[in-house]
Coordinates of C-alpha atoms in Angstrom, one line a residue:
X1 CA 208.9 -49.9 257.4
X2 CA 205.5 -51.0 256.8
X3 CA 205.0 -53.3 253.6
X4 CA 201.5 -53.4 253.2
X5 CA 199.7 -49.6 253.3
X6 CA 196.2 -50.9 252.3
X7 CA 194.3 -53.1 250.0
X8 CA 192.7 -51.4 246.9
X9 CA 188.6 -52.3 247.0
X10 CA 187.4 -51.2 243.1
X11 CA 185.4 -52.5 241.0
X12 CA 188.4 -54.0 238.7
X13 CA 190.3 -55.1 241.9
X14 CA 187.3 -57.1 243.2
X15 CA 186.9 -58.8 239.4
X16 CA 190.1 -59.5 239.7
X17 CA 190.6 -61.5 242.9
X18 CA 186.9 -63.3 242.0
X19 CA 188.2 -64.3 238.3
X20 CA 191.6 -64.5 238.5
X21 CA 192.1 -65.3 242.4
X22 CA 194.3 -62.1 242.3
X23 CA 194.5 -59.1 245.3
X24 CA 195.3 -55.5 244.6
X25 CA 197.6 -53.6 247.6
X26 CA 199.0 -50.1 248.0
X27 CA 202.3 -51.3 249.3
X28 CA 205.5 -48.8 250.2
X29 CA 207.3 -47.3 247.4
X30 CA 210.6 -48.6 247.9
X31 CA 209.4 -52.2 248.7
X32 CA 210.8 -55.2 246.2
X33 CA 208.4 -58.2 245.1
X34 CA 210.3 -60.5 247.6
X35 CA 209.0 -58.5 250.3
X36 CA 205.6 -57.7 249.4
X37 CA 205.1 -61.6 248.9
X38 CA 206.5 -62.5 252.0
X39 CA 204.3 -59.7 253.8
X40 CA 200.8 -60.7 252.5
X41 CA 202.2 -64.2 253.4
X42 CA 202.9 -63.3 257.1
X43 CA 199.9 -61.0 257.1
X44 CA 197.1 -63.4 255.4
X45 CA 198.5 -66.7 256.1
X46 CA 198.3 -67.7 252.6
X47 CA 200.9 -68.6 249.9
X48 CA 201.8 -66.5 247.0
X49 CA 202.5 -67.5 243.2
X50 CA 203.1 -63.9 241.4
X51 CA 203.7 -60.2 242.7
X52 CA 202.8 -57.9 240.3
X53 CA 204.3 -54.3 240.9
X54 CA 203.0 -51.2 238.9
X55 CA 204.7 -47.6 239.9
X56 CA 202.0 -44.9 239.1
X57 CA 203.0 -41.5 238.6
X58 CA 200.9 -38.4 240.1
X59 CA 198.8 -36.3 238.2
X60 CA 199.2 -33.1 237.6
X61 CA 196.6 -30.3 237.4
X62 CA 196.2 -26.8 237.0
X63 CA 193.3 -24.4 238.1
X64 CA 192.4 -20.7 237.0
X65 CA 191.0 -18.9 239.3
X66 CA 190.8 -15.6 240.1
X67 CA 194.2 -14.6 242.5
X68 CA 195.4 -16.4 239.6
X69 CA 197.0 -20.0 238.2
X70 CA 196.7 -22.5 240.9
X71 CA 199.0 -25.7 240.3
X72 CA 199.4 -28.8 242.1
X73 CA 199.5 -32.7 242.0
X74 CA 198.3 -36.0 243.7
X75 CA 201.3 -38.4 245.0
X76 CA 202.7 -41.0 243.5
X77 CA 201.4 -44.4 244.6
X78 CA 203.0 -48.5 244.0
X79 CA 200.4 -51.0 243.7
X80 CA 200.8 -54.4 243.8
X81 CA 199.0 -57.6 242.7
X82 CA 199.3 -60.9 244.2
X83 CA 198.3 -63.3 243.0
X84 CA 197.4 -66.7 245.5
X85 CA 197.7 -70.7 245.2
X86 CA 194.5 -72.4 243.7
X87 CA 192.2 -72.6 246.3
X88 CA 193.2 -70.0 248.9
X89 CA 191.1 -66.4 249.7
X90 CA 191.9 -63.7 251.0
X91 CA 188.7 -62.1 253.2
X92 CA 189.3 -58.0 253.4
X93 CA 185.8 -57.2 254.5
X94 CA 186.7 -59.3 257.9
X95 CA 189.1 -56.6 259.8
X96 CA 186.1 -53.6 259.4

């Protein structure tokens, strides 16, 4: 079971971890914050001082068209934010 899916590069992500020394991750749904910390620890080599965990539910839309009403929905997603000792970085633009 992979932990870590991928980290989330936006606009409020990147504020975030240059403010707030803070990382956003798409992490597996059924993963606890004890995991997740000890992942980006193993992955990153850093150490960790909060997991933030938010479950976000998919959205749903609906489309008329003209065979008729089209329905259908994005997945459901778990984000988490870690958030790292004073003085440690995480660099996600090195693995590209």
């Amino acid at each position: 079971m992979s932990i870590l899916i991928k980290p989330i590069i936006t606009e409020k992500a990147t504020m975030q971890s240059e403010v707030l020394n803070a990382y956003a991750f798409q992490v597996n749904k059924k993963a606890n914050k004890v995991e997740i910390k000890k992942a980006v620890e193993a992955a990153y080599g850093v150490s960790v001082e909060k997991v933030r965990t938010i479950n976000v539910r998919p959205d749903r839309k609906t489309k008329f068209t003209k065979t008729g009403v089209q329905h259908g929905k994005t997945n459901a997603v778990k984000k988490a934010i870690v958030q790292l000792a004073e003085g440690e970085t995480i660099d996600l633009y090195a693995n590209m």
